[in-house]
Tab-separated table of C-alpha atoms and ligand atoms in Angstrom:
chain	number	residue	atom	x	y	z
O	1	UNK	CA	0.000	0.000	0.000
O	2	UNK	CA	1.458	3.002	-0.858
O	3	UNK	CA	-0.137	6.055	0.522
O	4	UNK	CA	-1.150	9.859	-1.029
O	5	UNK	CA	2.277	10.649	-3.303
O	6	UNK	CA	5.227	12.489	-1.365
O	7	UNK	CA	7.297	15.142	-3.177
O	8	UNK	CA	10.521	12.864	-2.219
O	9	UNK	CA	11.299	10.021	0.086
O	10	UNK	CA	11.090	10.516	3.618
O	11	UNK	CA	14.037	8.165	4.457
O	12	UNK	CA	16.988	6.131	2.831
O	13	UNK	CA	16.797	2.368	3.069
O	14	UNK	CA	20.224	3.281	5.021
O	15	UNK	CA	18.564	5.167	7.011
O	16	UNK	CA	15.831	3.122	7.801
O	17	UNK	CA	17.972	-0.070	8.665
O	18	UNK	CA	19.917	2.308	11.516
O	19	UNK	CA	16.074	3.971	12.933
O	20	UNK	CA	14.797	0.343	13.387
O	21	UNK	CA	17.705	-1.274	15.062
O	22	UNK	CA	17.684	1.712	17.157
O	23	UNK	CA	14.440	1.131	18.288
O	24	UNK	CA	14.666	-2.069	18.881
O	25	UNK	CA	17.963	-1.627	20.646
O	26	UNK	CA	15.479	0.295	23.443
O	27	UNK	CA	12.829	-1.762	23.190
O	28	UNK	CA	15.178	-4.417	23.851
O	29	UNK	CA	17.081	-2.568	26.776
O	30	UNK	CA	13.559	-1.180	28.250
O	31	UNK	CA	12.867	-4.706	29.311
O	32	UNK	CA	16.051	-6.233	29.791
O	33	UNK	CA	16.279	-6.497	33.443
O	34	UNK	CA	12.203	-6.510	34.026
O	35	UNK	CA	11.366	-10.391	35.473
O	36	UNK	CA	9.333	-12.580	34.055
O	37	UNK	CA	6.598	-11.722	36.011
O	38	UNK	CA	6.531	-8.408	35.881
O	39	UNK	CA	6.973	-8.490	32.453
O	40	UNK	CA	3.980	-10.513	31.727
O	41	UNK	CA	1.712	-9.760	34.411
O	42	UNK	CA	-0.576	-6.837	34.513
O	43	UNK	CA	0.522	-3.662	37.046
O	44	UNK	CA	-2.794	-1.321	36.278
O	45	UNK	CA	-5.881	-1.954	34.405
O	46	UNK	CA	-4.804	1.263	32.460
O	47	UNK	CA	-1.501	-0.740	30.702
O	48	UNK	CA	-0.810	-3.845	29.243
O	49	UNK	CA	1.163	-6.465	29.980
O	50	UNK	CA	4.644	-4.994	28.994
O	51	UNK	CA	5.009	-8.491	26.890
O	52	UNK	CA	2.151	-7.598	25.159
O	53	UNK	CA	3.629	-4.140	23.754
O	54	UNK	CA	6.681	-6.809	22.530
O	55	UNK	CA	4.193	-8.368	20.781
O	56	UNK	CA	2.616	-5.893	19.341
O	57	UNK	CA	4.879	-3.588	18.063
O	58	UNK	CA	6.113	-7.301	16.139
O	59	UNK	CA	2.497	-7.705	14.612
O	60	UNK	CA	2.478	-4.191	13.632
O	61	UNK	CA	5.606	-3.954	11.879
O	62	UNK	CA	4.475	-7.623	10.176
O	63	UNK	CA	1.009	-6.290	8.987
O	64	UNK	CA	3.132	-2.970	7.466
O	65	UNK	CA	6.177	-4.262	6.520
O	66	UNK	CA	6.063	-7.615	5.754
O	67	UNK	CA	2.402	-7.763	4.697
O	68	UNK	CA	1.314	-4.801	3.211
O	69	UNK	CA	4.644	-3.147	1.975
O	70	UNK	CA	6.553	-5.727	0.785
O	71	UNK	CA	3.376	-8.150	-0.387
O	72	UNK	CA	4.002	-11.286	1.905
O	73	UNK	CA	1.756	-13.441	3.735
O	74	UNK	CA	1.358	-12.605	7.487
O	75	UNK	CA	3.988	-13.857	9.746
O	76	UNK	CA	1.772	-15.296	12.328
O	77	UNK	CA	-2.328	-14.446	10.922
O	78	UNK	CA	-3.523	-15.752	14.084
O	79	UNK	CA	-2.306	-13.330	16.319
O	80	UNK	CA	-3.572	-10.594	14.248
O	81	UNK	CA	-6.116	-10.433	16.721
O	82	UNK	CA	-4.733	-10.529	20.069
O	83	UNK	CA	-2.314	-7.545	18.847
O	84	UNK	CA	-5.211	-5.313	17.676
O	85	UNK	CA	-5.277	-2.478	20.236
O	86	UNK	CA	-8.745	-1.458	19.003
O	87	UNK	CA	-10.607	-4.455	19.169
O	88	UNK	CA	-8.865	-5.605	22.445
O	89	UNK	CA	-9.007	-2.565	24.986
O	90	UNK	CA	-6.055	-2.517	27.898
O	91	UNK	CA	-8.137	-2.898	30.332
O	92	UNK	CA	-9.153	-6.994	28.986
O	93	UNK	CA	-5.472	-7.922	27.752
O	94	UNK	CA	-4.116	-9.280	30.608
O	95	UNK	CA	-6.588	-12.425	29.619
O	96	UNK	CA	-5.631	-12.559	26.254
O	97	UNK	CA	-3.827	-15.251	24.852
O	98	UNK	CA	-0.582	-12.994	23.950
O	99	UNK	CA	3.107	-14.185	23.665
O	100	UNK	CA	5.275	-15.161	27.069
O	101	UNK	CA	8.812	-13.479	27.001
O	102	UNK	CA	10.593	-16.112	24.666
O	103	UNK	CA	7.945	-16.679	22.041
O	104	UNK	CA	7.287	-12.781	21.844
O	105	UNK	CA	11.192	-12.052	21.533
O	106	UNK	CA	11.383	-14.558	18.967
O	107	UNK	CA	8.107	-13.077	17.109
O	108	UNK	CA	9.815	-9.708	17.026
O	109	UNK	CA	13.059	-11.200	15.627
O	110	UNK	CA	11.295	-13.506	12.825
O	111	UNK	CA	9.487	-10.265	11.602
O	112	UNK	CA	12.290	-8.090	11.907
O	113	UNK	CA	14.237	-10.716	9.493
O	114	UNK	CA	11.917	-10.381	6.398
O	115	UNK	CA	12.206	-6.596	6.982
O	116	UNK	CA	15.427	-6.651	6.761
O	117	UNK	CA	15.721	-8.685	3.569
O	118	UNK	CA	13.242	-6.352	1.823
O	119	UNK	CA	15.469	-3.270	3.003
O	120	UNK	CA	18.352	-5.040	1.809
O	121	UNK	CA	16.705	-5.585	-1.718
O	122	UNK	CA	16.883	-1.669	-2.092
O	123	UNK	CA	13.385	-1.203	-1.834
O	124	UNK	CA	11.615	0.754	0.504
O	125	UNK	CA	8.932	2.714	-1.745
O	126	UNK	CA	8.795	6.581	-0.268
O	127	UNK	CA	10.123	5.467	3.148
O	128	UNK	CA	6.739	6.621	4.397
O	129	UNK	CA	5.224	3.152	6.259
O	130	UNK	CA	9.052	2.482	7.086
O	131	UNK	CA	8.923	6.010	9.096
O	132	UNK	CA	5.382	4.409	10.498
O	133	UNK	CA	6.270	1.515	12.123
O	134	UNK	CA	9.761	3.043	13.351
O	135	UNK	CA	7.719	5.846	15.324
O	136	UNK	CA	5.157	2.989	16.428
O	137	UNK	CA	7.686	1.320	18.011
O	138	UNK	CA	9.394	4.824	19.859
O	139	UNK	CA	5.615	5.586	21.069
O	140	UNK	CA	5.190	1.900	22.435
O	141	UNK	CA	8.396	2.423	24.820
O	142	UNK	CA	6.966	5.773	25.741
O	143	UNK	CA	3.796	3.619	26.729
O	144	UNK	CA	6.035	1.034	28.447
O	145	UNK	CA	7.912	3.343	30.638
O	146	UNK	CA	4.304	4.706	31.688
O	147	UNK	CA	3.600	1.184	32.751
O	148	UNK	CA	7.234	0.591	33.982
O	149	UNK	CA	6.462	3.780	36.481
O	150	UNK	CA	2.932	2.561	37.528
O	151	UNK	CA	4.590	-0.631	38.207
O	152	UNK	CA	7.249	0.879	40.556
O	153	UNK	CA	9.615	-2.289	40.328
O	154	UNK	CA	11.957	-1.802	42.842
O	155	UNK	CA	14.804	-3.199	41.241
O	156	UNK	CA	14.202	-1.748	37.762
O	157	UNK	CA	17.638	0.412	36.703
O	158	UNK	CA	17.091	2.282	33.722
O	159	UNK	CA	18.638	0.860	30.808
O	160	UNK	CA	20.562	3.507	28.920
O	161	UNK	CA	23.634	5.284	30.226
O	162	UNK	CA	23.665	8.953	30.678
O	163	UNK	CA	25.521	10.415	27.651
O	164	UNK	CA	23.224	13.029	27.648
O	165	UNK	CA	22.537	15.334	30.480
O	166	UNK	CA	19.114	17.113	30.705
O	167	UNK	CA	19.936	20.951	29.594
O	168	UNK	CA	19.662	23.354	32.217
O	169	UNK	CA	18.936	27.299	32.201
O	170	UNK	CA	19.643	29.715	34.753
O	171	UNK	CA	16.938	31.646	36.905
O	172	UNK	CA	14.297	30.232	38.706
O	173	UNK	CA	10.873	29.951	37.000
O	174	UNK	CA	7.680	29.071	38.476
O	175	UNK	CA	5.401	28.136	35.291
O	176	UNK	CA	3.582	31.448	36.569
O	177	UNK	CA	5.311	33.532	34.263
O	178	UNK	CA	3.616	34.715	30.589
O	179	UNK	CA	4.736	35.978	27.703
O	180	UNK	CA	2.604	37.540	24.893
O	181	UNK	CA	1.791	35.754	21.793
O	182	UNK	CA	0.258	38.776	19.251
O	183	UNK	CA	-2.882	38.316	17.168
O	184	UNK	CA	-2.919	37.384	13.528
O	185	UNK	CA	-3.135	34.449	11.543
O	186	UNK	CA	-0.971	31.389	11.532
O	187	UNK	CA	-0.109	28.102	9.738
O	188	UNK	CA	-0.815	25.041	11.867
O	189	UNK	CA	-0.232	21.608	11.029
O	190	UNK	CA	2.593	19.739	8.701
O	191	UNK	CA	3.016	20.734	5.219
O	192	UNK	CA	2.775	18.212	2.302
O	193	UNK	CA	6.556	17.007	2.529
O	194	UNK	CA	8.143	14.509	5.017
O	195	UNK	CA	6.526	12.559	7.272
O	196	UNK	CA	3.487	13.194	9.128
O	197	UNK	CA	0.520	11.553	11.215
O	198	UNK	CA	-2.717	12.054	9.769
O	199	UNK	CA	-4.394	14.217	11.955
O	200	UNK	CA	-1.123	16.592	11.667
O	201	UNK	CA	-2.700	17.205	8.433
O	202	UNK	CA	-4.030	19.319	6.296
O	203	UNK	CA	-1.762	22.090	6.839
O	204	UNK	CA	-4.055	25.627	7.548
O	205	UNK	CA	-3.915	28.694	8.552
O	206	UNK	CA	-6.131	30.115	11.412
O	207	UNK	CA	-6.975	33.259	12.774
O	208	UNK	CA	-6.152	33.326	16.447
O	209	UNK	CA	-6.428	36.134	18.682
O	210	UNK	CA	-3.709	37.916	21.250
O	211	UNK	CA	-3.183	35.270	24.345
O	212	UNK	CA	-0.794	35.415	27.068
O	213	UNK	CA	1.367	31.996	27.180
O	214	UNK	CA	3.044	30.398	29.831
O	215	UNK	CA	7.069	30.780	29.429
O	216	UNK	CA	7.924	27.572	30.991
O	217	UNK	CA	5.707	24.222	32.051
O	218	UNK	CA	4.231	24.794	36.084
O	219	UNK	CA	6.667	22.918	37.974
O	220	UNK	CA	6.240	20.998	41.206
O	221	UNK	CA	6.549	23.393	43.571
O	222	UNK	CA	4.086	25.653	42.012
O	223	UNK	CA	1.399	22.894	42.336
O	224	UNK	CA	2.100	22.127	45.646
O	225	UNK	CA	1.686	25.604	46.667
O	226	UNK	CA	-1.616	24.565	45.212
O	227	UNK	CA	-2.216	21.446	46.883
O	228	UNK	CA	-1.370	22.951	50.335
O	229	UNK	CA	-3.785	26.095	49.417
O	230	UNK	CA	-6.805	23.648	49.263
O	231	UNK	CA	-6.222	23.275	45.749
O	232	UNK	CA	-8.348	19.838	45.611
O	233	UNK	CA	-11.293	21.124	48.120
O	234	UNK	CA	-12.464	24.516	46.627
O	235	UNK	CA	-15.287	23.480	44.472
O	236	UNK	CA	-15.067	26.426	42.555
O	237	UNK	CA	-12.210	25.479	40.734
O	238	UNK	CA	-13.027	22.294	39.353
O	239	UNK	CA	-15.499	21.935	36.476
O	240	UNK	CA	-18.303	19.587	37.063
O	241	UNK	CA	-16.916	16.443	35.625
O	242	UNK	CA	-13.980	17.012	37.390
O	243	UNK	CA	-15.190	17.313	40.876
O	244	UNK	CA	-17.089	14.192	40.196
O	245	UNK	CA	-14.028	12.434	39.288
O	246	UNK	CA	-12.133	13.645	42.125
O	247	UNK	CA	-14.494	12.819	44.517
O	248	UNK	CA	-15.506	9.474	43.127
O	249	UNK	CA	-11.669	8.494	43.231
O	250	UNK	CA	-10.101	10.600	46.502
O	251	UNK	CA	-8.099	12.265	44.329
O	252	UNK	CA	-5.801	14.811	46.562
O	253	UNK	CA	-2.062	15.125	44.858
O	254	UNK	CA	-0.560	14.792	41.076
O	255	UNK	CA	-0.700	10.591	40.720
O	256	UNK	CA	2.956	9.680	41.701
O	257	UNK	CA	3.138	11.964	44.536
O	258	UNK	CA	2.767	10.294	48.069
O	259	UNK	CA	0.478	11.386	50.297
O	260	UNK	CA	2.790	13.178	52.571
O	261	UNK	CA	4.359	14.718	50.113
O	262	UNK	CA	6.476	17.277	52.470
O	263	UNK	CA	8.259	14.095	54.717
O	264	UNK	CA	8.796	12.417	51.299
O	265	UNK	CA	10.413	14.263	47.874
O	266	UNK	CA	10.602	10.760	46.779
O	267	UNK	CA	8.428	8.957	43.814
O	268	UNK	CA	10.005	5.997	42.675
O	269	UNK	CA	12.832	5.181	40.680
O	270	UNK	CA	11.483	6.711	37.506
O	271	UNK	CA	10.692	9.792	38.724
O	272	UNK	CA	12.720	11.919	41.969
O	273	UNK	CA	10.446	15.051	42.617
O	274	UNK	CA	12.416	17.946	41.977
O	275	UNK	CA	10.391	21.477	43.134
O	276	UNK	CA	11.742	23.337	39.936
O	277	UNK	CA	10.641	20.261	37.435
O	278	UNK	CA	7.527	20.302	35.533
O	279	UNK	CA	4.520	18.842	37.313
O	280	UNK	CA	3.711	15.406	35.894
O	281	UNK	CA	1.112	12.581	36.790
O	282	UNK	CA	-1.735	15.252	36.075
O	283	UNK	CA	-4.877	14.869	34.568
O	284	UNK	CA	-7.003	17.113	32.371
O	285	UNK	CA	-9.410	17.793	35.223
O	286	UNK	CA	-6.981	18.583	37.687
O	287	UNK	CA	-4.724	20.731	34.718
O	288	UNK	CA	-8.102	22.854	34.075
O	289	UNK	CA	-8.552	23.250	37.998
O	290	UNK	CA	-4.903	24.458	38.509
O	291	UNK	CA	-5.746	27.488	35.475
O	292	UNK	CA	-9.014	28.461	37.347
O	293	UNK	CA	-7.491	28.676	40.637
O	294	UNK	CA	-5.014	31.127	38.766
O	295	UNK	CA	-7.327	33.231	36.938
O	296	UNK	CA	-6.057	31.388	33.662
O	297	UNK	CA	-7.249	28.570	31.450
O	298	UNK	CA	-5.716	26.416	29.848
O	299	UNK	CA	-4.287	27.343	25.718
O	300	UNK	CA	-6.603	25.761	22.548
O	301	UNK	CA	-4.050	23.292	20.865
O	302	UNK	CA	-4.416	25.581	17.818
O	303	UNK	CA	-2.217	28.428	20.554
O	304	UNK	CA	-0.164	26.188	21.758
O	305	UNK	CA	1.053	25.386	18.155
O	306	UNK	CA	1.304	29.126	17.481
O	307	UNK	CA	3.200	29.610	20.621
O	308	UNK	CA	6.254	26.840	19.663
O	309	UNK	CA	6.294	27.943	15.973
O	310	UNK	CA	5.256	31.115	14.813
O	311	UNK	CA	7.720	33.776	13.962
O	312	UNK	CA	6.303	37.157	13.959
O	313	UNK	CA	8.725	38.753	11.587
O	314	UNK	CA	8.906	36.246	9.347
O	315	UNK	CA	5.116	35.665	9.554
O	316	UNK	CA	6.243	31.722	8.806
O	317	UNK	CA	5.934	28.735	11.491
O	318	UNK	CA	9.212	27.027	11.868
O	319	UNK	CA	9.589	23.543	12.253
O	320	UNK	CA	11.592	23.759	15.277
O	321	UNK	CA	13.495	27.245	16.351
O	322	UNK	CA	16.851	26.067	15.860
O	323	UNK	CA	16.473	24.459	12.206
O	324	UNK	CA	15.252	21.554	10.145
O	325	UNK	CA	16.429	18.526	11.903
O	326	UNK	CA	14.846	17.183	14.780
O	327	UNK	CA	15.549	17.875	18.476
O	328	UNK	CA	18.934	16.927	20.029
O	329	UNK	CA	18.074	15.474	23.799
O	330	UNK	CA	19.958	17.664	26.277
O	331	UNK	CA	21.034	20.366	23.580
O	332	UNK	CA	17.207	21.332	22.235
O	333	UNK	CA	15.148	19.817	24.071
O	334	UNK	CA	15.019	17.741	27.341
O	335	UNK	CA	13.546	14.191	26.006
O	336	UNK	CA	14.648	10.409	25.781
O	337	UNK	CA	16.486	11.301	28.841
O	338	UNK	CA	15.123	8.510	31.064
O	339	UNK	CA	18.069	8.438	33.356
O	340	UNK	CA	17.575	11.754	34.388
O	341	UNK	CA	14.007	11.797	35.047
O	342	UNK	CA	11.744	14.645	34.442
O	343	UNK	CA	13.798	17.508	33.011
O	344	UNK	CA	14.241	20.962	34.471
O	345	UNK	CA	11.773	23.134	33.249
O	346	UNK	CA	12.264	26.349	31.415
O	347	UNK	CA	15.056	24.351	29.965
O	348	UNK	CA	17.101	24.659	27.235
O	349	UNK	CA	17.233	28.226	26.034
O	350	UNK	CA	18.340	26.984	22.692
O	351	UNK	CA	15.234	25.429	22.132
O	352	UNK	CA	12.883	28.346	22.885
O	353	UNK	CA	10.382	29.459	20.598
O	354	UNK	CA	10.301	32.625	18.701
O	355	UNK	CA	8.039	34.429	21.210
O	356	UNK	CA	10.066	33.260	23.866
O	357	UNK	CA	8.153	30.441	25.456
O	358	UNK	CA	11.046	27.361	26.950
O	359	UNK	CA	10.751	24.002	27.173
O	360	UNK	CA	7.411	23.350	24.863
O	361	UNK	CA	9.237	20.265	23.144
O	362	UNK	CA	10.330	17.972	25.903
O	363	UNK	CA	9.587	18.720	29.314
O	364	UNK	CA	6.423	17.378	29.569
O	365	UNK	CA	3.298	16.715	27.680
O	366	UNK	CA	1.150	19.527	28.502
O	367	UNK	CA	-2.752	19.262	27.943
O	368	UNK	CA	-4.882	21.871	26.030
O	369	UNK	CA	-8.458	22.595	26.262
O	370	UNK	CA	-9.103	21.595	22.693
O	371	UNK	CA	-11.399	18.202	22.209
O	372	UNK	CA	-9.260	15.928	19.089
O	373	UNK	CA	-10.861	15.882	15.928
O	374	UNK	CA	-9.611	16.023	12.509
O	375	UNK	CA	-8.767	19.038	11.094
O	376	UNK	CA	-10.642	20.797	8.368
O	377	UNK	CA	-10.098	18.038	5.373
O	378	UNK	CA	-8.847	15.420	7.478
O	379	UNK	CA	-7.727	12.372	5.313
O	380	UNK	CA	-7.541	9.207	7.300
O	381	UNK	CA	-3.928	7.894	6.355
O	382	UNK	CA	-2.631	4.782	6.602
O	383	UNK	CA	-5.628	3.382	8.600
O	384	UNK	CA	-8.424	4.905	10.231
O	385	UNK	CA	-7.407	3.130	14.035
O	386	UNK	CA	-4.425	5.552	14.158
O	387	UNK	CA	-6.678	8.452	14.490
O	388	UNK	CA	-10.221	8.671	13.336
O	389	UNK	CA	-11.803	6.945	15.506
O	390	UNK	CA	-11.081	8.742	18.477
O	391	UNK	CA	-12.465	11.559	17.122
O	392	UNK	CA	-15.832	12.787	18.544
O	393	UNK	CA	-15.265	11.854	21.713
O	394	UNK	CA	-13.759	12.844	25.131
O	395	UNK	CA	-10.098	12.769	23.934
O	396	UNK	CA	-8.203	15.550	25.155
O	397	UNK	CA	-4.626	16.810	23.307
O	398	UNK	CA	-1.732	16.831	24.530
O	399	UNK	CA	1.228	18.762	22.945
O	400	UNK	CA	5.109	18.405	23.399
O	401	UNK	CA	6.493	15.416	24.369
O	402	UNK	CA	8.681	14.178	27.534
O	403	UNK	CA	11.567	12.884	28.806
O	404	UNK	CA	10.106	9.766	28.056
O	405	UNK	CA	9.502	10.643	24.218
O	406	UNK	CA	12.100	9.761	21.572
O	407	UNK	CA	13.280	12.833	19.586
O	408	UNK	CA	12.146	10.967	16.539
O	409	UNK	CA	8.667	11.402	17.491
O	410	UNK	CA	8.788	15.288	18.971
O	411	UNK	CA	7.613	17.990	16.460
O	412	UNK	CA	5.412	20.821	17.107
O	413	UNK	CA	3.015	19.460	15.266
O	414	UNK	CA	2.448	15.976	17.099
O	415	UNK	CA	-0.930	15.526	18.652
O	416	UNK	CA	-1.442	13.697	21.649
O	417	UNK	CA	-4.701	12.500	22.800
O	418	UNK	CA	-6.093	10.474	26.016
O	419	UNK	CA	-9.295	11.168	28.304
O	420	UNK	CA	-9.316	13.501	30.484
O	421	UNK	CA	-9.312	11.841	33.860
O	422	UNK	CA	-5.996	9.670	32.684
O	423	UNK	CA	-2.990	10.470	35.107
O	424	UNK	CA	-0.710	7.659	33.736
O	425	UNK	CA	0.803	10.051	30.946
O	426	UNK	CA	4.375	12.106	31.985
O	427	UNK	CA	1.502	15.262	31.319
O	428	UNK	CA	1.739	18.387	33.369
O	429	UNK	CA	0.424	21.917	31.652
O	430	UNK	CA	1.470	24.883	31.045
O	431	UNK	CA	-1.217	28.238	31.685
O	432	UNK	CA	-2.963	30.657	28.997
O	433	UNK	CA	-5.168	33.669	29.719
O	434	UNK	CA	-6.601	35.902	27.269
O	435	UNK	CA	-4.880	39.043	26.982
C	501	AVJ	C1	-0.717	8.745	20.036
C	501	AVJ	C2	0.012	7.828	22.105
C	501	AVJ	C3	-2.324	8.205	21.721
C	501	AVJ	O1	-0.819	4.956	22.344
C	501	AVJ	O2	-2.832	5.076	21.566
C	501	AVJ	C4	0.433	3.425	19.402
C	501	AVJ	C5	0.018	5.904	19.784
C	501	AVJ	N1	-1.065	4.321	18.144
C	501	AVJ	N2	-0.058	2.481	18.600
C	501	AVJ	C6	-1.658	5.389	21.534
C	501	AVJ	C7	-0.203	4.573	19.127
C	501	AVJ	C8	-0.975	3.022	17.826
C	501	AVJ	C9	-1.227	6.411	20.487
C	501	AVJ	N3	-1.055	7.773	21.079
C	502	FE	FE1	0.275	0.447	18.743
């Protein structure tokens, strides 16, 4: 299947061989030292099985690669099934009859084998289902190390040494801070060239009006100020859902916090709580309480996009601030640095956007008010399960990406989605407020 034409390739079959051992190399490490167990039991009704990822980032990558790019029968037909995340919801697929450790290693290797014959045949069309099922596979260890975190293994060591330290900037900054994003029209989504998701497309442009943005994510110490200031008790904070949620569940701190938060600056392995770090473990109801209590809100996706691209003088959206190519962890942007942790916020100042807002790749996801849905000509591209069909209904976006992302995956055009009372996502926010 080949999908709408690209001007030019999106990758090199040279390029595409070094992306997918790369992400397998993770994938690989991610798990390495996880036991049996662990690795195939089920840690939250919100995850998978972590075995079950193994599997099926292998069925996906047979179904694209094998099957529908290069022509050839499925791998393993019968397990089309089990793999399907939209037919099988998390919550059931801890009774599903998915792979143990060996036999899902081994299904990931026999895939991986008749991929890399067809690459090695010259042959990989425009690159653009290649790109697909490499950034499937980044997103699936972001989902792992969500599950890794819930899981709390004590004697989990993150897998990759620290060549990269997170980048740092100087001054303190309490996510409290704005900076003014002018009025006029702007260019949102990604253009026709390179790869894309989907809903990233069509590329627009949309009148927005004058906002104040955030300069940096809210950190940890500015929510606690928020927690201790009876943050989770004043009704009139909280939108109706959201109280309801709260109450329903006893919901008092970011998930990931303990309960006495001020004895213990401790979360778990994953995670140390540092007060100048971006507040993670929040949900959309809890986000859109912390903006009320602040006389804010929180941005429309369609500002936050304008906010990490658009260059007043040039009256252009750039791809990133410092360039074409993607993020550098550490030097741009503070992602795929799970040693570290969470990243400082307001960090790096090389990757701050034209109207001066820090840390809007990387960081943190950071939740908008804006519902997902497809933009104005959406084309549902390669299959509608990527996108479409969680349009219409409570899915909130998220925009940025974490420490937990791959830089592969980061652009400011990536849309995140996930319900609104979902805490399991490295999400924090950052505040709007109309000027
Ligand atoms: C874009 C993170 C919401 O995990 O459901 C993985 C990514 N899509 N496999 C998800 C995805 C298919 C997706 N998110
Ligand atoms: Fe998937």
């Amino acid at each position: 299947m080949r999908g709408p034409a690209l001007a030019s390739a999106v990758l090199s079959a040279a390029d595409a061989l070094t992306a997918l051992t790369d992400a397998r190399e993770r994938t690989l490490a991610l798990v390495a030292s996880v036991s049996d167990e662990d690795l195939e039991g089920v840690h939250s009704p919100l995850m998978s099985p972590l075995v079950w990822d193994l599997g099926h980032i292998a069925a996906f990558e047979d179904l694209w690669l094998g099957h529908r790019f290069a022509g050839l029968p499925l791998l393993r037909g019968e397990l089309l099934d089990v793999y399907d995340a939209f037919e099988t919801p998390r919550a059931g697929r801890g009774e599903l009859p998915f792979l143990r450790r060996a036999a899902a290693r081994e299904y990931l290797e026999e895939v991986r084998a008749r991929t890399l014959e067809t690459i090695a045949s010259g042959d990989i069309g425009d690159g653009v289902l290649h790109e697909l099922v490499i950034r499937h596979e980044h997103q699936h260890n972001e989902t792992m190390l969500q599950t890794l975190q819930l899981a709390r293994l004590d004697y989990y060591e993150p897998p990759v040494p620290s060549r990269k330290r997170p980048a740092k900037a100087s001054g303190a900054a309490t996510g409290l801070e704005l900076v003014e994003v002018p009025a006029g029209a702007c260019t949102i989504g990604a253009g026709e060239c390179g790869f894309a998701y989907d809903n990233e497309r069509p590329c627009h442009r949309t009148d927005v009006r004058g906002f104040m943005m955030g300069r940096t994510p809210i950190v940890n110490a500015t929510y606690l100020r928020f927690v201790e200031g009876g943050g989770y008790e004043r009704r009139e904070w909280w939108s109706d859902e959201g109280w309801s949620w709260k109450e329903e569940y006893d919901i008092t701190h970011p998930g990931a916090w303990t309960a006495d938060l001020a004895a213990e600056w401790r979360l778990g392995k994953l995670q140390p709580l540092d007060p100048d770090r971006p507040v993670v473990h929040v949900s959309w109801f809890e986000a859109d309480a912390f903006a009320r209590a602040h006389g804010a809100r929180l941005p429309t996706e369609i500002e936050w996009e304008k906010a990490a691209t658009w260059d007043q003088e040039t009256q252009e959206a750039r791809l990133h601030p410092w360039g074409e190519e993607p993020p550098e962890p550490g030097v741009h942007a503070n992602l795929d640095l799970f040693e570290a942790g969470p990243s400082p916020a307001r960090a790096p100042p090389a990757g701050a956007s034209p109207c001066g807002c820090r840390g809007m790749i990387g960081d943190g996801w950071e939740w908008t008010s804006s519902a997902f849905d497809g933009y104005p000509g959406f084309v549902a591209y390669p299959y509608r399960e990527y996108s479409e069909v969680f349009f219409g209904h409570d899915y909130k976006v998220l925009r940025g990406g974490s420490w937990a992302t791959r830089a592969r995956v980061a652009a400011p055009t990536f849309r995140n989605w996930d319900l609104p009372q979902r805490r399991q996502i490295f999400a924090g926010l950052r505040i709007a407020r109309d000027i």
